[in-house]
Amino acid sequence: RLGMWREAAADLELLADQNQFADKSILRMQVSYVAVLGNDLDRYRRTCRRLIDQFGQSDSIEDLERACKAPLFVAGEFKISDLPLKRFEELIKPDEPDKGPTYWACTTRAFVACREGEPAAALDWLAKRPVGEYADHLYTYQCFVKAQAFHQLGRVGEARATFDEAVSKIPAEL
């Protein structure tokens, strides 16, 4: 359903509701961003609320990372206080030997810092677990968050260059 974002969001939501074996937090997060692409903000809000309610007390850093990230896709739709941030921060261990989720968690914590208006803290979080271009989606995500932090700091040239780098990684068909 390329380009049919509302329909794709509805299909993903149905899959998340019906499939008892799927990774529900990732499906719900996918519903949230596909709903944004389809300008379906009601579905976006409902899905984010479900993510927070269902996974806000999880012991899984992956679930909590998604429950904190998805509500930030649209600025102003959710307050930072709505997020399960305290529980999420309890599970982030950036100094431990790498586990893949730690990279995502540090990047999402940086995203939260940007939304809090703390761009220096965002850059600090990104520096804890930087990735190279080989990490496709994560690298692109880190570039977007870093560009936002640079912009907030008034470092417009760096923001533009970092944003352009992120955009260059997005497949043209999207």
mmCIF file of N, CA, C and O in Angstrom, residues 33-127:
data_model
loop_
_atom_site.group_PDB
_atom_site.id
_atom_site.type_symbol
_atom_site.label_atom_id
_atom_site.label_comp_id
_atom_site.label_asym_id
_atom_site.label_seq_id
_atom_site.Cartn_x
_atom_site.Cartn_y
_atom_site.Cartn_z
ATOM 1 N N TYR A 33 3.510 6.002 13.220
ATOM 2 C CA TYR A 33 4.152 6.846 12.213
ATOM 3 C C TYR A 33 3.490 6.750 10.859
ATOM 4 O O TYR A 33 3.456 7.728 10.107
ATOM 5 N N VAL A 34 2.896 5.618 10.530
ATOM 6 C CA VAL A 34 2.157 5.527 9.268
ATOM 7 C C VAL A 34 0.890 6.387 9.360
ATOM 8 O O VAL A 34 0.511 7.045 8.389
ATOM 9 N N ALA A 35 0.274 6.441 10.530
ATOM 10 C CA ALA A 35 -0.889 7.321 10.720
ATOM 11 C C ALA A 35 -0.493 8.784 10.524
ATOM 12 O O ALA A 35 -1.239 9.555 9.913
ATOM 13 N N VAL A 36 0.684 9.172 11.015
ATOM 14 C CA VAL A 36 1.157 10.546 10.815
ATOM 15 C C VAL A 36 1.336 10.816 9.321
ATOM 16 O O VAL A 36 0.916 11.864 8.813
ATOM 17 N N LEU A 37 1.941 9.879 8.605
ATOM 18 C CA LEU A 37 2.130 10.060 7.164
ATOM 19 C C LEU A 37 0.797 10.223 6.441
ATOM 20 O O LEU A 37 0.708 10.948 5.451
ATOM 21 N N GLY A 38 -0.245 9.564 6.951
ATOM 22 C CA GLY A 38 -1.577 9.677 6.368
ATOM 23 C C GLY A 38 -2.395 10.815 6.947
ATOM 24 O O GLY A 38 -3.582 10.943 6.646
ATOM 25 N N ASN A 39 -1.772 11.633 7.793
ATOM 26 C CA ASN A 39 -2.456 12.752 8.451
ATOM 27 C C ASN A 39 -3.687 12.292 9.231
ATOM 28 O O ASN A 39 -4.690 12.990 9.307
ATOM 29 N N ASP A 40 -3.590 11.113 9.804
ATOM 30 C CA ASP A 40 -4.667 10.547 10.612
ATOM 31 C C ASP A 40 -4.288 10.718 12.087
ATOM 32 O O ASP A 40 -3.860 9.778 12.757
ATOM 33 N N LEU A 41 -4.428 11.942 12.576
ATOM 34 C CA LEU A 41 -3.961 12.250 13.924
ATOM 35 C C LEU A 41 -4.805 11.599 15.012
ATOM 36 O O LEU A 41 -4.295 11.334 16.102
ATOM 37 N N ASP A 42 -6.065 11.300 14.736
ATOM 38 C CA ASP A 42 -6.874 10.581 15.727
ATOM 39 C C ASP A 42 -6.305 9.183 15.952
ATOM 40 O O ASP A 42 -6.147 8.744 17.094
ATOM 41 N N ARG A 43 -5.986 8.486 14.873
ATOM 42 C CA ARG A 43 -5.398 7.146 14.999
ATOM 43 C C ARG A 43 -4.027 7.242 15.676
ATOM 44 O O ARG A 43 -3.664 6.418 16.509
ATOM 45 N N TYR A 44 -3.266 8.266 15.315
ATOM 46 C CA TYR A 44 -1.954 8.476 15.927
ATOM 47 C C TYR A 44 -2.081 8.637 17.440
ATOM 48 O O TYR A 44 -1.392 7.952 18.206
ATOM 49 N N ARG A 45 -2.960 9.526 17.878
ATOM 50 C CA ARG A 45 -3.129 9.759 19.321
ATOM 51 C C ARG A 45 -3.587 8.497 20.039
ATOM 52 O O ARG A 45 -3.081 8.158 21.114
ATOM 53 N N ARG A 46 -4.567 7.817 19.474
ATOM 54 C CA ARG A 46 -5.103 6.588 20.072
ATOM 55 C C ARG A 46 -4.009 5.515 20.184
ATOM 56 O O ARG A 46 -3.866 4.861 21.214
ATOM 57 N N THR A 47 -3.226 5.381 19.135
ATOM 58 C CA THR A 47 -2.166 4.372 19.126
ATOM 59 C C THR A 47 -1.080 4.701 20.147
ATOM 60 O O THR A 47 -0.613 3.815 20.869
ATOM 61 N N CYS A 48 -0.691 5.953 20.219
ATOM 62 C CA CYS A 48 0.325 6.350 21.197
ATOM 63 C C CYS A 48 -0.173 6.139 22.619
ATOM 64 O O CYS A 48 0.576 5.674 23.490
ATOM 65 N N ARG A 49 -1.420 6.466 22.864
ATOM 66 C CA ARG A 49 -1.992 6.255 24.189
ATOM 67 C C ARG A 49 -1.957 4.766 24.535
ATOM 68 O O ARG A 49 -1.627 4.383 25.659
ATOM 69 N N ARG A 50 -2.280 3.917 23.563
ATOM 70 C CA ARG A 50 -2.231 2.468 23.795
ATOM 71 C C ARG A 50 -0.807 2.004 24.077
ATOM 72 O O ARG A 50 -0.593 1.149 24.943
ATOM 73 N N LEU A 51 0.165 2.549 23.356
ATOM 74 C CA LEU A 51 1.572 2.204 23.606
ATOM 75 C C LEU A 51 1.955 2.551 25.042
ATOM 76 O O LEU A 51 2.560 1.742 25.752
ATOM 77 N N ILE A 52 1.619 3.755 25.458
ATOM 78 C CA ILE A 52 1.956 4.195 26.814
ATOM 79 C C ILE A 52 1.245 3.330 27.852
ATOM 80 O O ILE A 52 1.867 2.863 28.814
ATOM 81 N N ASP A 53 -0.042 3.101 27.650
ATOM 82 C CA ASP A 53 -0.815 2.318 28.621
ATOM 83 C C ASP A 53 -0.365 0.864 28.674
ATOM 84 O O ASP A 53 -0.256 0.275 29.742
ATOM 85 N N GLN A 54 -0.102 0.287 27.515
ATOM 86 C CA GLN A 54 0.234 -1.135 27.461
ATOM 87 C C GLN A 54 1.678 -1.427 27.861
ATOM 88 O O GLN A 54 1.956 -2.462 28.448
ATOM 89 N N PHE A 55 2.601 -0.506 27.546
ATOM 90 C CA PHE A 55 4.016 -0.811 27.737
ATOM 91 C C PHE A 55 4.729 0.126 28.713
ATOM 92 O O PHE A 55 5.932 0.004 28.913
ATOM 93 N N GLY A 56 4.013 1.032 29.329
ATOM 94 C CA GLY A 56 4.624 2.022 30.201
ATOM 95 C C GLY A 56 5.291 1.480 31.443
ATOM 96 O O GLY A 56 6.133 2.158 32.031
ATOM 97 N N GLN A 57 4.939 0.279 31.858
ATOM 98 C CA GLN A 57 5.570 -0.331 33.034
ATOM 99 C C GLN A 57 6.342 -1.597 32.666
ATOM 100 O O GLN A 57 6.687 -2.405 33.531
ATOM 101 N N SER A 58 6.623 -1.749 31.402
ATOM 102 C CA SER A 58 7.300 -2.942 30.904
ATOM 103 C C SER A 58 8.709 -3.082 31.478
ATOM 104 O O SER A 58 9.328 -2.101 31.900
ATOM 105 N N ASP A 59 9.212 -4.290 31.456
ATOM 106 C CA ASP A 59 10.610 -4.553 31.802
ATOM 107 C C ASP A 59 11.472 -4.613 30.550
ATOM 108 O O ASP A 59 12.671 -4.874 30.633
ATOM 109 N N SER A 60 10.865 -4.384 29.416
ATOM 110 C CA SER A 60 11.573 -4.432 28.137
ATOM 111 C C SER A 60 11.974 -3.019 27.709
ATOM 112 O O SER A 60 11.120 -2.160 27.504
ATOM 113 N N ILE A 61 13.277 -2.814 27.535
ATOM 114 C CA ILE A 61 13.736 -1.498 27.097
ATOM 115 C C ILE A 61 13.212 -1.179 25.699
ATOM 116 O O ILE A 61 12.923 -0.028 25.379
ATOM 117 N N GLU A 62 13.049 -2.220 24.874
ATOM 118 C CA GLU A 62 12.523 -1.994 23.525
ATOM 119 C C GLU A 62 11.094 -1.460 23.588
ATOM 120 O O GLU A 62 10.749 -0.503 22.884
ATOM 121 N N ASP A 63 10.257 -2.079 24.404
ATOM 122 C CA ASP A 63 8.875 -1.616 24.537
ATOM 123 C C ASP A 63 8.815 -0.187 25.068
ATOM 124 O O ASP A 63 8.055 0.647 24.562
ATOM 125 N N LEU A 64 9.602 0.103 26.078
ATOM 126 C CA LEU A 64 9.602 1.438 26.671
ATOM 127 C C LEU A 64 10.162 2.484 25.707
ATOM 128 O O LEU A 64 9.658 3.613 25.649
ATOM 129 N N GLU A 65 11.180 2.104 24.957
ATOM 130 C CA GLU A 65 11.754 3.035 23.980
ATOM 131 C C GLU A 65 10.690 3.451 22.975
ATOM 132 O O GLU A 65 10.532 4.621 22.653
ATOM 133 N N ARG A 66 9.912 2.506 22.510
ATOM 134 C CA ARG A 66 8.855 2.794 21.533
ATOM 135 C C ARG A 66 7.721 3.594 22.160
ATOM 136 O O ARG A 66 7.150 4.482 21.519
ATOM 137 N N ALA A 67 7.402 3.301 23.418
ATOM 138 C CA ALA A 67 6.335 4.039 24.112
ATOM 139 C C ALA A 67 6.744 5.480 24.397
ATOM 140 O O ALA A 67 5.882 6.344 24.553
ATOM 141 N N CYS A 68 8.041 5.742 24.457
ATOM 142 C CA CYS A 68 8.520 7.122 24.642
ATOM 143 C C CYS A 68 8.734 7.828 23.308
ATOM 144 O O CYS A 68 8.573 9.046 23.223
ATOM 145 N N LYS A 69 9.101 7.092 22.281
ATOM 146 C CA LYS A 69 9.421 7.708 20.992
ATOM 147 C C LYS A 69 8.185 8.093 20.190
ATOM 148 O O LYS A 69 8.085 9.231 19.713
ATOM 149 N N ALA A 70 7.263 7.174 20.006
ATOM 150 C CA ALA A 70 6.116 7.417 19.118
ATOM 151 C C ALA A 70 5.324 8.671 19.495
ATOM 152 O O ALA A 70 4.968 9.447 18.600
ATOM 153 N N PRO A 71 5.065 8.932 20.769
ATOM 154 C CA PRO A 71 4.297 10.142 21.101
ATOM 155 C C PRO A 71 5.019 11.452 20.770
ATOM 156 O O PRO A 71 4.407 12.514 20.803
ATOM 157 N N LEU A 72 6.299 11.380 20.435
ATOM 158 C CA LEU A 72 7.059 12.583 20.107
ATOM 159 C C LEU A 72 7.091 12.872 18.605
ATOM 160 O O LEU A 72 7.611 13.908 18.192
ATOM 161 N N PHE A 73 6.564 11.974 17.792
ATOM 162 C CA PHE A 73 6.608 12.168 16.338
ATOM 163 C C PHE A 73 5.946 13.470 15.920
ATOM 164 O O PHE A 73 6.377 14.112 14.976
ATOM 165 N N VAL A 74 4.867 13.843 16.594
ATOM 166 C CA VAL A 74 4.163 15.090 16.283
ATOM 167 C C VAL A 74 4.329 16.002 17.498
ATOM 168 O O VAL A 74 3.774 15.725 18.567
ATOM 169 N N ALA A 75 5.099 17.044 17.300
ATOM 170 C CA ALA A 75 5.378 17.969 18.407
ATOM 171 C C ALA A 75 4.084 18.527 18.984
ATOM 172 O O ALA A 75 3.177 18.915 18.258
ATOM 173 N N GLY A 76 4.007 18.510 20.319
ATOM 174 C CA GLY A 76 2.875 19.116 21.009
ATOM 175 C C GLY A 76 1.672 18.221 21.223
ATOM 176 O O GLY A 76 0.743 18.601 21.924
ATOM 177 N N GLU A 77 1.665 17.048 20.645
ATOM 178 C CA GLU A 77 0.516 16.151 20.821
ATOM 179 C C GLU A 77 0.503 15.493 22.195
ATOM 180 O O GLU A 77 -0.546 15.198 22.740
ATOM 181 N N PHE A 78 1.686 15.226 22.736
ATOM 182 C CA PHE A 78 1.803 14.621 24.063
ATOM 183 C C PHE A 78 2.808 15.436 24.872
ATOM 184 O O PHE A 78 3.769 15.976 24.332
ATOM 185 N N LYS A 79 2.574 15.504 26.160
ATOM 186 C CA LYS A 79 3.512 16.163 27.061
ATOM 187 C C LYS A 79 4.578 15.146 27.457
ATOM 188 O O LYS A 79 4.305 13.946 27.522
ATOM 189 N N ILE A 80 5.753 15.649 27.772
ATOM 190 C CA ILE A 80 6.815 14.769 28.259
ATOM 191 C C ILE A 80 6.331 14.020 29.492
ATOM 192 O O ILE A 80 6.629 12.847 29.680
ATOM 193 N N SER A 81 5.538 14.679 30.320
ATOM 194 C CA SER A 81 5.024 14.034 31.535
ATOM 195 C C SER A 81 4.066 12.878 31.228
ATOM 196 O O SER A 81 3.791 12.062 32.106
ATOM 197 N N ASP A 82 3.569 12.793 29.993
ATOM 198 C CA ASP A 82 2.715 11.663 29.594
ATOM 199 C C ASP A 82 3.513 10.391 29.347
ATOM 200 O O ASP A 82 2.955 9.296 29.318
ATOM 201 N N LEU A 83 4.807 10.538 29.134
ATOM 202 C CA LEU A 83 5.651 9.406 28.749
ATOM 203 C C LEU A 83 6.109 8.602 29.964
ATOM 204 O O LEU A 83 6.292 9.155 31.042
ATOM 205 N N PRO A 84 6.353 7.315 29.768
ATOM 206 C CA PRO A 84 6.897 6.492 30.864
ATOM 207 C C PRO A 84 8.416 6.678 30.979
ATOM 208 O O PRO A 84 9.189 5.725 30.994
ATOM 209 N N LEU A 85 8.830 7.937 31.059
ATOM 210 C CA LEU A 85 10.244 8.282 30.998
ATOM 211 C C LEU A 85 11.043 7.776 32.196
ATOM 212 O O LEU A 85 12.171 7.309 32.034
ATOM 213 N N LYS A 86 10.460 7.854 33.370
ATOM 214 C CA LYS A 86 11.198 7.399 34.559
ATOM 215 C C LYS A 86 11.550 5.915 34.439
ATOM 216 O O LYS A 86 12.696 5.515 34.661
ATOM 217 N N ARG A 87 10.562 5.117 34.070
ATOM 218 C CA ARG A 87 10.804 3.669 33.915
ATOM 219 C C ARG A 87 11.817 3.420 32.799
ATOM 220 O O ARG A 87 12.700 2.578 32.917
ATOM 221 N N PHE A 88 11.687 4.144 31.702
ATOM 222 C CA PHE A 88 12.602 4.005 30.568
ATOM 223 C C PHE A 88 14.037 4.316 31.008
ATOM 224 O O PHE A 88 14.959 3.541 30.721
ATOM 225 N N GLU A 89 14.222 5.412 31.715
ATOM 226 C CA GLU A 89 15.570 5.798 32.144
ATOM 227 C C GLU A 89 16.183 4.781 33.106
ATOM 228 O O GLU A 89 17.398 4.616 33.137
ATOM 229 N N GLU A 90 15.350 4.112 33.889
ATOM 230 C CA GLU A 90 15.858 3.080 34.805
ATOM 231 C C GLU A 90 16.522 1.938 34.044
ATOM 232 O O GLU A 90 17.429 1.290 34.558
ATOM 233 N N LEU A 91 16.062 1.699 32.811
ATOM 234 C CA LEU A 91 16.566 0.562 32.039
ATOM 235 C C LEU A 91 17.690 0.911 31.068
ATOM 236 O O LEU A 91 18.351 0.015 30.552
ATOM 237 N N ILE A 92 17.923 2.200 30.806
ATOM 238 C CA ILE A 92 18.999 2.587 29.886
ATOM 239 C C ILE A 92 20.328 2.410 30.599
ATOM 240 O O ILE A 92 20.555 2.985 31.652
ATOM 241 N N LYS A 93 21.191 1.624 29.992
ATOM 242 C CA LYS A 93 22.516 1.364 30.563
ATOM 243 C C LYS A 93 23.577 1.634 29.496
ATOM 244 O O LYS A 93 24.168 0.714 28.937
ATOM 245 N N PRO A 94 23.853 2.915 29.204
ATOM 246 C CA PRO A 94 24.762 3.225 28.102
ATOM 247 C C PRO A 94 26.201 2.798 28.334
ATOM 248 O O PRO A 94 26.969 2.676 27.388
ATOM 249 N N ASP A 95 26.582 2.542 29.578
ATOM 250 C CA ASP A 95 27.965 2.166 29.863
ATOM 251 C C ASP A 95 28.205 0.670 29.866
ATOM 252 O O ASP A 95 29.342 0.228 29.971
ATOM 253 N N GLU A 96 27.147 -0.113 29.759
ATOM 254 C CA GLU A 96 27.302 -1.567 29.717
ATOM 255 C C GLU A 96 27.696 -2.002 28.313
ATOM 256 O O GLU A 96 27.432 -1.298 27.343
ATOM 257 N N PRO A 97 28.317 -3.190 28.207
ATOM 258 C CA PRO A 97 28.645 -3.688 26.867
ATOM 259 C C PRO A 97 27.396 -3.661 25.988
ATOM 260 O O PRO A 97 26.285 -3.894 26.457
ATOM 261 N N ASP A 98 27.626 -3.351 24.725
ATOM 262 C CA ASP A 98 26.506 -3.080 23.836
ATOM 263 C C ASP A 98 25.508 -4.204 23.728
ATOM 264 O O ASP A 98 25.838 -5.363 23.584
ATOM 265 N N LYS A 99 24.302 -3.756 23.787
ATOM 266 C CA LYS A 99 23.156 -4.533 23.372
ATOM 267 C C LYS A 99 22.479 -3.598 22.383
ATOM 268 O O LYS A 99 22.332 -2.418 22.648
ATOM 269 N N GLY A 100 22.074 -4.075 21.240
ATOM 270 C CA GLY A 100 21.475 -3.248 20.212
ATOM 271 C C GLY A 100 20.451 -2.250 20.722
ATOM 272 O O GLY A 100 20.461 -1.087 20.325
ATOM 273 N N PRO A 101 19.556 -2.663 21.621
ATOM 274 C CA PRO A 101 18.537 -1.725 22.095
ATOM 275 C C PRO A 101 19.109 -0.489 22.779
ATOM 276 O O PRO A 101 18.467 0.561 22.806
ATOM 277 N N THR A 102 20.317 -0.566 23.318
ATOM 278 C CA THR A 102 20.898 0.589 23.998
ATOM 279 C C THR A 102 21.125 1.744 23.026
ATOM 280 O O THR A 102 20.938 2.901 23.375
ATOM 281 N N TYR A 103 21.509 1.432 21.791
ATOM 282 C CA TYR A 103 21.686 2.482 20.788
ATOM 283 C C TYR A 103 20.367 3.209 20.542
ATOM 284 O O TYR A 103 20.310 4.428 20.511
ATOM 285 N N TRP A 104 19.308 2.430 20.351
ATOM 286 C CA TRP A 104 17.987 3.022 20.121
ATOM 287 C C TRP A 104 17.534 3.809 21.341
ATOM 288 O O TRP A 104 16.994 4.907 21.220
ATOM 289 N N ALA A 105 17.770 3.265 22.522
ATOM 290 C CA ALA A 105 17.332 3.929 23.758
ATOM 291 C C ALA A 105 18.034 5.268 23.946
ATOM 292 O O ALA A 105 17.387 6.268 24.289
ATOM 293 N N CYS A 106 19.329 5.312 23.731
ATOM 294 C CA CYS A 106 20.061 6.574 23.892
ATOM 295 C C CYS A 106 19.598 7.599 22.859
ATOM 296 O O CYS A 106 19.487 8.791 23.167
ATOM 297 N N THR A 107 19.300 7.138 21.646
ATOM 298 C CA THR A 107 18.823 8.055 20.608
ATOM 299 C C THR A 107 17.443 8.594 20.972
ATOM 300 O O THR A 107 17.175 9.798 20.825
ATOM 301 N N THR A 108 16.574 7.733 21.461
ATOM 302 C CA THR A 108 15.246 8.194 21.854
ATOM 303 C C THR A 108 15.330 9.120 23.055
ATOM 304 O O THR A 108 14.607 10.118 23.129
ATOM 305 N N ARG A 109 16.225 8.841 23.976
ATOM 306 C CA ARG A 109 16.384 9.754 25.124
ATOM 307 C C ARG A 109 16.884 11.112 24.641
ATOM 308 O O ARG A 109 16.496 12.154 25.166
ATOM 309 N N ALA A 110 17.721 11.116 23.607
ATOM 310 C CA ALA A 110 18.169 12.367 22.998
ATOM 311 C C ALA A 110 16.992 13.103 22.359
ATOM 312 O O ALA A 110 16.876 14.331 22.468
ATOM 313 N N PHE A 111 16.104 12.365 21.701
ATOM 314 C CA PHE A 111 14.906 12.937 21.086
ATOM 315 C C PHE A 111 14.032 13.589 22.161
ATOM 316 O O PHE A 111 13.547 14.706 21.989
ATOM 317 N N VAL A 112 13.870 12.911 23.283
ATOM 318 C CA VAL A 112 13.107 13.479 24.404
ATOM 319 C C VAL A 112 13.776 14.779 24.861
ATOM 320 O O VAL A 112 13.088 15.788 25.081
ATOM 321 N N ALA A 113 15.094 14.778 24.988
ATOM 322 C CA ALA A 113 15.805 15.986 25.423
ATOM 323 C C ALA A 113 15.551 17.143 24.459
ATOM 324 O O ALA A 113 15.346 18.283 24.890
ATOM 325 N N CYS A 114 15.532 16.857 23.168
ATOM 326 C CA CYS A 114 15.217 17.917 22.196
ATOM 327 C C CYS A 114 13.815 18.456 22.429
ATOM 328 O O CYS A 114 13.597 19.669 22.431
ATOM 329 N N ARG A 115 12.858 17.556 22.623
ATOM 330 C CA ARG A 115 11.479 17.992 22.852
ATOM 331 C C ARG A 115 11.345 18.753 24.169
ATOM 332 O O ARG A 115 10.450 19.575 24.325
ATOM 333 N N GLU A 116 12.256 18.501 25.102
ATOM 334 C CA GLU A 116 12.264 19.236 26.375
ATOM 335 C C GLU A 116 12.971 20.583 26.244
ATOM 336 O O GLU A 116 13.003 21.351 27.198
ATOM 337 N N GLY A 117 13.559 20.845 25.071
ATOM 338 C CA GLY A 117 14.299 22.086 24.873
ATOM 339 C C GLY A 117 15.690 22.043 25.450
ATOM 340 O O GLY A 117 16.257 23.073 25.817
ATOM 341 N N GLU A 118 16.251 20.845 25.536
ATOM 342 C CA GLU A 118 17.586 20.637 26.104
ATOM 343 C C GLU A 118 18.517 20.056 25.035
ATOM 344 O O GLU A 118 18.919 18.893 25.103
ATOM 345 N N PRO A 119 18.900 20.865 24.024
ATOM 346 C CA PRO A 119 19.691 20.325 22.920
ATOM 347 C C PRO A 119 21.088 19.851 23.321
ATOM 348 O O PRO A 119 21.588 18.874 22.757
ATOM 349 N N ALA A 120 21.719 20.485 24.294
ATOM 350 C CA ALA A 120 23.038 20.032 24.735
ATOM 351 C C ALA A 120 22.935 18.640 25.356
ATOM 352 O O ALA A 120 23.785 17.771 25.109
ATOM 353 N N ALA A 121 21.883 18.420 26.131
ATOM 354 C CA ALA A 121 21.667 17.086 26.714
ATOM 355 C C ALA A 121 21.407 16.064 25.613
ATOM 356 O O ALA A 121 21.861 14.913 25.702
ATOM 357 N N ALA A 122 20.696 16.477 24.570
ATOM 358 C CA ALA A 122 20.437 15.566 23.451
ATOM 359 C C ALA A 122 21.753 15.127 22.808
ATOM 360 O O ALA A 122 21.958 13.939 22.552
ATOM 361 N N LEU A 123 22.640 16.079 22.574
ATOM 362 C CA LEU A 123 23.933 15.722 21.979
ATOM 363 C C LEU A 123 24.743 14.827 22.903
ATOM 364 O O LEU A 123 25.444 13.918 22.441
ATOM 365 N N ASP A 124 24.647 15.052 24.207
ATOM 366 C CA ASP A 124 25.327 14.169 25.176
ATOM 367 C C ASP A 124 24.793 12.747 25.081
ATOM 368 O O ASP A 124 25.569 11.780 25.091
ATOM 369 N N TRP A 125 23.462 12.605 24.992
ATOM 370 C CA TRP A 125 22.880 11.266 24.869
ATOM 371 C C TRP A 125 23.329 10.598 23.567
ATOM 372 O O TRP A 125 23.643 9.406 23.557
ATOM 373 N N LEU A 126 23.358 11.341 22.476
ATOM 374 C CA LEU A 126 23.795 10.773 21.200
ATOM 375 C C LEU A 126 25.255 10.328 21.250
ATOM 376 O O LEU A 126 25.630 9.321 20.647
ATOM 377 N N ALA A 127 26.071 11.071 21.985
ATOM 378 C CA ALA A 127 27.494 10.737 22.083
ATOM 379 C C ALA A 127 27.731 9.452 22.871
ATOM 380 O O ALA A 127 28.779 8.814 22.721
#
